[in-house]
mmCIF file of C-alpha atoms in Angstrom:
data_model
loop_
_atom_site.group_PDB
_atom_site.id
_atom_site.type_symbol
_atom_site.label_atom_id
_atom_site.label_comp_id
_atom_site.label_asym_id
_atom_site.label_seq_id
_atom_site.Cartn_x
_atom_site.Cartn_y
_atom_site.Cartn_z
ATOM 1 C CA UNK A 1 105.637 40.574 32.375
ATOM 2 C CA UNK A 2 105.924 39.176 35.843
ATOM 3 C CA UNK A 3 108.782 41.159 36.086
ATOM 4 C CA UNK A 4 107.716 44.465 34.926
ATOM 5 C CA UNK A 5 104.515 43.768 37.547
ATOM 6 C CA UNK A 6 106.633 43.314 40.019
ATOM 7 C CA UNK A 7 108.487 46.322 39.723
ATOM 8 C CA UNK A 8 105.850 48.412 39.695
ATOM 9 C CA UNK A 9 104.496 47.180 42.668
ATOM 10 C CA UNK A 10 107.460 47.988 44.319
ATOM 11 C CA UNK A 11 107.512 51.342 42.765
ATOM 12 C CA UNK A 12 104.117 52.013 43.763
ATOM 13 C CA UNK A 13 104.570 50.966 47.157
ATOM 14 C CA UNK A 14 108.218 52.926 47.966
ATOM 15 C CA UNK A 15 105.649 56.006 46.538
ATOM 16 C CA UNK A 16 103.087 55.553 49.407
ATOM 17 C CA UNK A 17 105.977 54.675 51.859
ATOM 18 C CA UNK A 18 107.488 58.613 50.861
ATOM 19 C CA UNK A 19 104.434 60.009 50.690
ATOM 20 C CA UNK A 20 103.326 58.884 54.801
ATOM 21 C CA UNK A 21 107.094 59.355 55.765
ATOM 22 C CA UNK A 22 106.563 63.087 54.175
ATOM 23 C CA UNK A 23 102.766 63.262 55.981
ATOM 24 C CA UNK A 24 104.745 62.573 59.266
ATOM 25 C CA UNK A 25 107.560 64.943 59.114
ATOM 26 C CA UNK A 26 104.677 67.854 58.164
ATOM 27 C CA UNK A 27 102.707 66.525 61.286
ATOM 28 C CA UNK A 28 105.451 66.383 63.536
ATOM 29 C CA UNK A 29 106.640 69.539 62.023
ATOM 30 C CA UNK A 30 103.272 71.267 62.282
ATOM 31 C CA UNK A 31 103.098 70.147 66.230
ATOM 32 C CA UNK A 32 106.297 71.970 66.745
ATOM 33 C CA UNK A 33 105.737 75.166 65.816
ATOM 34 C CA UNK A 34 102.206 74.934 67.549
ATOM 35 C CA UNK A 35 103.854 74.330 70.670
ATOM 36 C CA UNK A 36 106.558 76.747 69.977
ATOM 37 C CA UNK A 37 103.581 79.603 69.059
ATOM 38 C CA UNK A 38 102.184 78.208 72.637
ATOM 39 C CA UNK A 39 105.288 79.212 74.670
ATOM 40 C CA UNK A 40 105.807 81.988 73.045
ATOM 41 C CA UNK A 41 102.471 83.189 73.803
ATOM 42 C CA UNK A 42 102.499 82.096 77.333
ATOM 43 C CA UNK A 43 106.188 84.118 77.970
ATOM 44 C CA UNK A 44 104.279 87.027 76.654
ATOM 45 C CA UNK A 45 101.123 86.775 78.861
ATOM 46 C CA UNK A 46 103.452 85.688 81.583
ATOM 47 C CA UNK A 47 105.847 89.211 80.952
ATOM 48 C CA UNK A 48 102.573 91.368 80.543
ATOM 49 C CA UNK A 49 101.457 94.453 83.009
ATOM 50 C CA UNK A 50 98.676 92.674 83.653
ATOM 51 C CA UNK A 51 100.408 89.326 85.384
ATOM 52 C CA UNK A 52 102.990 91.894 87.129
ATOM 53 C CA UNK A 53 100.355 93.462 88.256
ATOM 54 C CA UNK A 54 98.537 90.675 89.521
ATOM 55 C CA UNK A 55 101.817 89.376 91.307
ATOM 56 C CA UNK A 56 102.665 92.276 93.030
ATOM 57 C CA UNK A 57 98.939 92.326 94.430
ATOM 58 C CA UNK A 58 99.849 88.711 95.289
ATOM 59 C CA UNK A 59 103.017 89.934 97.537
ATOM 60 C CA UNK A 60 101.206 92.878 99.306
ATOM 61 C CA UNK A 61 98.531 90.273 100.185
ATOM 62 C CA UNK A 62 100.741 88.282 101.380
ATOM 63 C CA UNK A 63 102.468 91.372 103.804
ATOM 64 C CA UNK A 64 99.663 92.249 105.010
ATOM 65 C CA UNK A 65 98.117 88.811 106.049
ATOM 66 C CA UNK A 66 101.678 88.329 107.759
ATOM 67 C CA UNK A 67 101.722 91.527 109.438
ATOM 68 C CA UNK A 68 98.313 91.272 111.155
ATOM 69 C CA UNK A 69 99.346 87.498 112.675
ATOM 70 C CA UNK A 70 102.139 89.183 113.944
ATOM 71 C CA UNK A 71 99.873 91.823 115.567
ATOM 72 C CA UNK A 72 97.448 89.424 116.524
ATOM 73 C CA UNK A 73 100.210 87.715 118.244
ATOM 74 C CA UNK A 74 101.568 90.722 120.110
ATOM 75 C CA UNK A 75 98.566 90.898 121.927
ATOM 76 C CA UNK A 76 98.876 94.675 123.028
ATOM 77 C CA UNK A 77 100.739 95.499 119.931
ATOM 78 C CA UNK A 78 99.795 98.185 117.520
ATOM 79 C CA UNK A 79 96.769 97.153 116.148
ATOM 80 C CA UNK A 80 94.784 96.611 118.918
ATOM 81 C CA UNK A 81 92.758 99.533 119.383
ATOM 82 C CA UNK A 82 91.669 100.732 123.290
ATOM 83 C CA UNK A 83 88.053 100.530 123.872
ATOM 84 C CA UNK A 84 87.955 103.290 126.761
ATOM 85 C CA UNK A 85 86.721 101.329 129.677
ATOM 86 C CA UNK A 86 89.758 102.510 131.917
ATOM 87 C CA UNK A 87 88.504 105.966 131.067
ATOM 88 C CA UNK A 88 84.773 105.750 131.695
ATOM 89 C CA UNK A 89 86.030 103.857 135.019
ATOM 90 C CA UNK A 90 88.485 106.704 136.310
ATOM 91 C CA UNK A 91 85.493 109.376 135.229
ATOM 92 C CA UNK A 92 83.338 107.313 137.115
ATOM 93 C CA UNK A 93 85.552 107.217 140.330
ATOM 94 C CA UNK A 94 86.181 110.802 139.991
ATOM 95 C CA UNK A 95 82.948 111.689 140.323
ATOM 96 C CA UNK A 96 82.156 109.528 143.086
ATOM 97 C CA UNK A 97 85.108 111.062 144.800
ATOM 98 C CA UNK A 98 84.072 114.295 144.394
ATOM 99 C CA UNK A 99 80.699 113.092 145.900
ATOM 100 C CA UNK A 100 82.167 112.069 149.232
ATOM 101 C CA UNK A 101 84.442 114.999 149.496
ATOM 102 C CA UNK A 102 80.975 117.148 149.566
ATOM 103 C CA UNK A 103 79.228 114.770 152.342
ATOM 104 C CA UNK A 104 82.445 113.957 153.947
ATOM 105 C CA UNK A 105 82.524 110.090 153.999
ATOM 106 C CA UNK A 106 83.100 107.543 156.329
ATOM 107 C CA UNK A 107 86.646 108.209 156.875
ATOM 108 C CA UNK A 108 85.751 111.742 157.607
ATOM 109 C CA UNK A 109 83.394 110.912 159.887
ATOM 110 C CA UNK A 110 85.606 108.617 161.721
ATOM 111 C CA UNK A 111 88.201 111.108 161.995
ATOM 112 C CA UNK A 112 86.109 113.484 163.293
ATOM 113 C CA UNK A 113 84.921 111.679 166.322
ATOM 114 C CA UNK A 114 88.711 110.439 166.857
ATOM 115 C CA UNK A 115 90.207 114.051 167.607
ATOM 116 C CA UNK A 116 86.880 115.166 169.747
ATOM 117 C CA UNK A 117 86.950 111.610 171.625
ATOM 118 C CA UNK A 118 91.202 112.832 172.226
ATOM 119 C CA UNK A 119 90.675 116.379 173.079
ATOM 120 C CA UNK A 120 87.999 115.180 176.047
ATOM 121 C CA UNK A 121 90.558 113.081 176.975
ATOM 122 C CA UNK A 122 93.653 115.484 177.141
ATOM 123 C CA UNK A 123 91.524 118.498 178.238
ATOM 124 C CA UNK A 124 91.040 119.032 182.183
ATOM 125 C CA UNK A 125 87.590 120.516 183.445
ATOM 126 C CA UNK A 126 88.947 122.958 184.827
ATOM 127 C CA UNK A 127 90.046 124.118 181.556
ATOM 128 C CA UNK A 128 88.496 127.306 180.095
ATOM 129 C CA UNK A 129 85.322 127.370 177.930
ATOM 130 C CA UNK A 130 87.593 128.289 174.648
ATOM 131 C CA UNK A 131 89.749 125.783 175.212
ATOM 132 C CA UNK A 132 87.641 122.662 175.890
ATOM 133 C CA UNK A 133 85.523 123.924 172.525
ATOM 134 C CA UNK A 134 88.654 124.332 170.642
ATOM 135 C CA UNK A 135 89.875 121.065 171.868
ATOM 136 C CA UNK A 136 86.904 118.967 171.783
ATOM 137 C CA UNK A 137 85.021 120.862 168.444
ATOM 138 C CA UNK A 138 87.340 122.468 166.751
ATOM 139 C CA UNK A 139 90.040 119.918 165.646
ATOM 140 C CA UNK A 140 87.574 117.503 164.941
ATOM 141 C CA UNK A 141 86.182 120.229 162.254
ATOM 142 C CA UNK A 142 89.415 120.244 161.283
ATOM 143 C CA UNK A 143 89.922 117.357 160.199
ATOM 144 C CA UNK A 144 86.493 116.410 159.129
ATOM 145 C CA UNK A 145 87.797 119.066 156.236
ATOM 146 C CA UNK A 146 90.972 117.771 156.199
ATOM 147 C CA UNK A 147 90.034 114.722 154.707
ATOM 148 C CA UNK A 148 87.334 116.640 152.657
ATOM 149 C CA UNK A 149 89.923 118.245 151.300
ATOM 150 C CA UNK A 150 91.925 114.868 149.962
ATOM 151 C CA UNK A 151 88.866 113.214 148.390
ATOM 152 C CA UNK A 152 88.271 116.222 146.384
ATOM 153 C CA UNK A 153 92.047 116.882 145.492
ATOM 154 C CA UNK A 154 91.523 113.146 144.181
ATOM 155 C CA UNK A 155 88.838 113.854 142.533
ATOM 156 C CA UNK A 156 90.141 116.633 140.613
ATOM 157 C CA UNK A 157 93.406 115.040 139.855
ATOM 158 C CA UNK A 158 91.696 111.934 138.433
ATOM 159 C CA UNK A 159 88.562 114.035 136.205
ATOM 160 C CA UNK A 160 91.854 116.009 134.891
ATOM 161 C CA UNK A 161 93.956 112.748 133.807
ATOM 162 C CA UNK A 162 90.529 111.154 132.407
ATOM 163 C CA UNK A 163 90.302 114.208 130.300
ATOM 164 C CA UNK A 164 94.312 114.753 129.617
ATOM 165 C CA UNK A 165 93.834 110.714 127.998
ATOM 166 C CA UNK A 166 93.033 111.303 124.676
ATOM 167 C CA UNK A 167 95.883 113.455 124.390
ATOM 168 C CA UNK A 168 98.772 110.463 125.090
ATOM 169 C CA UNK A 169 96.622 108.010 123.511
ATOM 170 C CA UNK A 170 95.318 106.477 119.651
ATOM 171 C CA UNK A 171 95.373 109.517 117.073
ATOM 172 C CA UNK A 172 92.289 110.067 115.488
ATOM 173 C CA UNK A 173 90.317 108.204 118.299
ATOM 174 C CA UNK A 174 87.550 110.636 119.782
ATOM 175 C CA UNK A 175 86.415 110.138 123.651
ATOM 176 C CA UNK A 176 82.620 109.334 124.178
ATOM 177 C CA UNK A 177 80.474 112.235 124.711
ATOM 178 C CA UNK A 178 79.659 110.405 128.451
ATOM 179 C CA UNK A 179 83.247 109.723 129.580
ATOM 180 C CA UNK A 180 83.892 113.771 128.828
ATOM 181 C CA UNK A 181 80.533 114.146 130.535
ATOM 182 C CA UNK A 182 80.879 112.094 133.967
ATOM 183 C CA UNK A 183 84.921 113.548 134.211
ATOM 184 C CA UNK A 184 83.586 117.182 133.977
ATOM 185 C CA UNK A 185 80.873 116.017 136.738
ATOM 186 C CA UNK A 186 83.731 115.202 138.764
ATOM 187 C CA UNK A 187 86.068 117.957 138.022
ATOM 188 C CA UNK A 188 83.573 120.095 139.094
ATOM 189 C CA UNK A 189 82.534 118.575 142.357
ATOM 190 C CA UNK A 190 86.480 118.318 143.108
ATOM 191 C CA UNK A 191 87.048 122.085 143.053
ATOM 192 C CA UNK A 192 83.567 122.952 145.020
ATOM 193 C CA UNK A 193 84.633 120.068 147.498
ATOM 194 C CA UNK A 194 88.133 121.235 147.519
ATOM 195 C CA UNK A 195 87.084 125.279 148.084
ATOM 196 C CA UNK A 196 84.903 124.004 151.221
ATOM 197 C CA UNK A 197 87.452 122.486 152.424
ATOM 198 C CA UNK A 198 89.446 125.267 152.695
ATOM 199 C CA UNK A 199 87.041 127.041 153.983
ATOM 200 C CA UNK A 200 86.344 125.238 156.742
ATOM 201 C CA UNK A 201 89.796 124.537 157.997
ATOM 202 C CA UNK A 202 90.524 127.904 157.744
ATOM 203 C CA UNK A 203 87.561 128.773 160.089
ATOM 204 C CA UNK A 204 86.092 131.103 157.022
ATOM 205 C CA UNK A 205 82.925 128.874 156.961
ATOM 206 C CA UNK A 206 80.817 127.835 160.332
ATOM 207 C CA UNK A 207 83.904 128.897 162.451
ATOM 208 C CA UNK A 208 83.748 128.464 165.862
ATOM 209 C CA UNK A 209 81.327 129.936 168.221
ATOM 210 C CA UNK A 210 82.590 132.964 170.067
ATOM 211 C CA UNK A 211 83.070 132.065 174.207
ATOM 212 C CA UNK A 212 83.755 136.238 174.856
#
């Protein structure tokens, strides 16, 4: 009886040793083909328009993050865009010059008294009436326009760049309304400034007066 007890004890327990060793294999095998259904899914999530697409929005990010260090390294490269100033300054200046080409200047001025204070000089009193006015009054009108003349040459040669700019410069970049305004202004003044001057030097306007 012993015996028979004995054996089935062993029987029974060789049962429940089979039946964990088969619970294990099913739970190890069960574990494996969840991870395998887990790779597999993540290959196909990983291969799907969706992640390419999100990728290649991860590259051009990338470019374009390293091409604007590079042009915020270069300084005066590409991407900096001109903010005008030079222009509104050379408008500016062209207008001014055309201002002092219509009032003459200092330089004008100056020039002016030089060639009357040399014609006293180099003209004898006994000289004749013409003579001493041409001399004394009449170069220094001519130069007084002379120099008239060169201010407004300059200021029509600088209105006429100012306004050329836009041409040589950023497409797509308008000029402000006052830059085009104050380069006309000076435009302008440098052909009025520049026609005087002609006039004068060519004795057309307030020649000199008659000694017959």
């Amino acid at each position: 009886m012993a015996t028979k007890t004995q054996e089935g004890a062993e029987a029974g327990t060789t049962a429940g040793t089979e039946a964990h060793s088969d619970d294990e294999t099913r739970e190890k095998t069960g574990t494996a083909g969840e991870r395998r259904a887990a790779e597999s899914e993540g290959a196909q999530s990983a291969d799907s328009p969706e992640a390419e697409g999100a990728e290649e929005t991860d590259g051009t990010e990338e470019v374009e993050l390293a091409e604007q260090a590079e042009n915020a390294e270069d300084g005066d490269g590409g991407g900096k865009v001109p903010s005008g100033v030079g222009q509104g300054a050379g408008a500016v200046v062209s207008a001014a010059l055309g201002f002092v080409s219509l009032s003459g200047g200092w330089i004008g001025t100056v020039a002016g008294a030089r060639e009357q204070l040399v014609g006293q000089l180099r003209t004898s009193s006994t000289a004749s009436v013409a003579t001493q006015i041409k001399a004394v009054y009449g170069n220094a009108w001519h130069s007084t326009a002379l120099w008239a003349g060169l201010f407004a040459l300059a200021a029509l040669l600088t209105g006429v760049v100012v306004l050329a700019r836009p041409a040589f410069g950023a497409p797509g970049r308008p000029q402000a309304p006052w830059i085009k305004s104050v380069a006309w202004a000076g435009v302008s003044l440098g052909v009025i400034g520049l026609l005087l001057a002609v006039l004068k030097y060519s004795d057309a306007l307030l020649a000199l007066p008659s000694t017959g």
